[in-house]
Amino acid sequence: MNRRTFVEFLGGAGLPHTARAAAAKPRRVFLLENYYLKNGTQGGRIHQYFGQALLPAMKRAGAGVSLYLDALVAPHMPQVAAIHSFESVAHMLAVRETLAADKQLAAALEEWERHPEPPYEHFSYTLLEATDYCPPLAA
């Protein structure tokens, strides 16, 4: 066996196991949301929306654990991060569909957005897949 055949052997060795594992059990996923704010009313309004509307709606929709974190990169750049855990991508999509139909959440969202100042400056979403050794997110 030379180097080339050894590398080809190793490259294909893990494929059957990986394919079986992926088919057997869907992977947990995390949705990381970053909200970039400016000083003013945005911080208080986002905390009110998350605490009084989104978190209860996520529980009603059957989502996993959610974490909400404040970050102050610089005094003029406040940020809020939300991390939501889901059993799979399909579970995340089902929860998002349930949230879209939630009338209480829609009313709270409208209230959050009703202000001369926007609710946030910009935001980003990142979908993360959990590894096999990743512990579950705990409340």
Coordinates of C-alpha atoms in Angstrom, one line a residue:
M1 CA 0.0 0.0 0.0
N2 CA 1.5 3.4 -0.9
R3 CA 0.6 6.8 0.3
R4 CA -2.0 7.5 -2.4
T5 CA -4.0 4.3 -1.8
F6 CA -3.7 4.7 2.0
V7 CA -5.2 8.2 1.7
E8 CA -8.0 7.0 -0.6
F9 CA -8.7 4.2 1.9
L10 CA -8.9 6.6 4.8
G11 CA -11.1 9.0 2.9
G12 CA -13.7 6.4 2.2
A13 CA -13.5 4.6 5.5
G14 CA -15.6 7.0 7.4
L15 CA -18.3 7.6 4.9
P16 CA -20.6 4.6 5.6
H17 CA -20.5 5.2 9.3
T18 CA -21.2 9.0 8.9
A19 CA -24.1 8.3 6.5
R20 CA -25.7 5.8 8.9
A21 CA -25.3 8.2 11.9
A22 CA -26.8 11.1 10.0
A23 CA -29.7 9.0 8.8
A24 CA -30.3 7.5 12.3
K25 CA -30.6 10.6 14.4
P26 CA -31.1 14.3 13.4
R27 CA -28.5 16.7 14.9
R28 CA -29.4 19.3 17.4
V29 CA -29.0 22.9 16.2
F30 CA -28.6 26.3 17.8
L31 CA -29.8 29.5 16.3
L32 CA -27.6 32.5 17.3
E33 CA -29.2 35.9 16.8
N34 CA -27.1 39.0 17.3
Y35 CA -28.9 42.4 17.6
Y36 CA -26.7 45.5 17.3
L37 CA -28.2 48.5 19.1
K38 CA -27.4 52.1 19.7
N39 CA -27.7 54.0 23.0
G40 CA -31.2 55.2 23.6
T41 CA -34.4 53.3 24.0
Q42 CA -33.5 50.2 22.0
G43 CA -32.0 48.3 24.9
G44 CA -35.0 48.6 27.2
R45 CA -37.4 47.8 24.4
I46 CA -35.6 44.7 23.2
H47 CA -35.4 43.4 26.8
Q48 CA -39.1 43.9 27.3
Y49 CA -39.9 42.2 24.0
F50 CA -37.7 39.2 24.7
G51 CA -38.7 38.8 28.3
Q52 CA -42.4 39.5 28.1
A53 CA -43.3 38.2 24.6
L54 CA -40.7 36.1 22.8
L55 CA -39.5 33.9 25.6
P56 CA -43.1 32.9 26.6
A57 CA -44.0 32.4 22.9
M58 CA -41.0 30.1 22.4
K59 CA -42.1 28.0 25.4
R60 CA -45.7 27.8 24.0
A61 CA -44.3 26.7 20.6
G62 CA -42.3 23.9 22.2
A63 CA -38.8 25.3 21.6
G64 CA -35.8 24.2 23.6
V65 CA -33.9 26.3 26.0
S66 CA -33.1 30.0 25.0
L67 CA -30.4 32.2 26.4
Y68 CA -30.3 35.9 26.1
L69 CA -27.0 37.7 26.7
D70 CA -26.1 41.4 26.8
A71 CA -22.7 42.4 25.4
L72 CA -21.0 45.7 25.6
V73 CA -18.3 45.8 23.0
A74 CA -17.8 49.5 23.5
P75 CA -20.0 52.1 25.2
H76 CA -21.4 53.2 21.9
M77 CA -22.0 49.7 20.6
P78 CA -24.4 47.7 22.8
Q79 CA -25.4 44.3 21.6
V80 CA -27.9 41.5 22.6
A81 CA -27.3 37.9 21.6
A82 CA -30.0 35.2 21.8
I83 CA -29.2 31.5 21.5
H84 CA -32.1 29.1 20.9
S85 CA -31.7 25.3 21.0
F86 CA -33.7 23.0 18.8
E87 CA -33.8 19.2 18.4
S88 CA -33.3 19.5 14.7
V89 CA -33.6 21.8 11.7
A90 CA -37.2 20.5 11.2
H91 CA -38.0 21.3 14.8
M92 CA -36.6 24.8 14.4
L93 CA -38.8 25.4 11.3
A94 CA -41.9 24.0 13.0
V95 CA -41.3 26.4 16.0
R96 CA -40.8 29.3 13.7
E97 CA -44.0 28.5 11.8
T98 CA -45.9 28.3 15.2
L99 CA -44.4 31.7 16.2
A100 CA -45.5 33.2 12.9
A101 CA -49.1 32.3 13.7
D102 CA -48.9 33.5 17.4
K103 CA -51.3 36.5 17.7
Q104 CA -49.9 37.5 21.1
L105 CA -46.4 37.6 19.7
A106 CA -47.5 39.5 16.7
A107 CA -49.1 42.2 18.9
A108 CA -45.9 42.4 21.0
L109 CA -43.8 42.7 17.9
E110 CA -45.9 45.5 16.6
E111 CA -45.5 47.3 19.9
W112 CA -41.7 46.7 19.9
E113 CA -41.5 48.3 16.4
R114 CA -43.9 51.2 17.1
H115 CA -41.5 53.9 18.1
P116 CA -39.7 56.8 16.3
E117 CA -36.4 54.9 16.9
P118 CA -36.0 51.5 15.1
P119 CA -36.0 48.4 17.4
Y120 CA -32.3 47.7 16.5
E121 CA -29.7 49.0 14.1
H122 CA -29.0 45.6 12.4
F123 CA -29.0 41.9 13.2
S124 CA -27.6 38.6 12.1
Y125 CA -28.7 35.0 12.3
T126 CA -26.2 32.1 12.5
L127 CA -27.4 28.5 12.4
L128 CA -25.0 26.2 14.3
E129 CA -25.0 22.4 14.3
A130 CA -24.2 20.6 17.6
T131 CA -21.4 18.1 17.7
D132 CA -21.9 14.6 19.2
Y133 CA -20.0 15.6 22.3
C134 CA -21.9 19.0 22.8
P135 CA -23.8 19.0 26.0
P136 CA -27.5 20.1 25.9
L137 CA -28.1 23.8 26.6
A138 CA -29.3 24.0 30.2
A139 CA -31.7 26.7 31.6

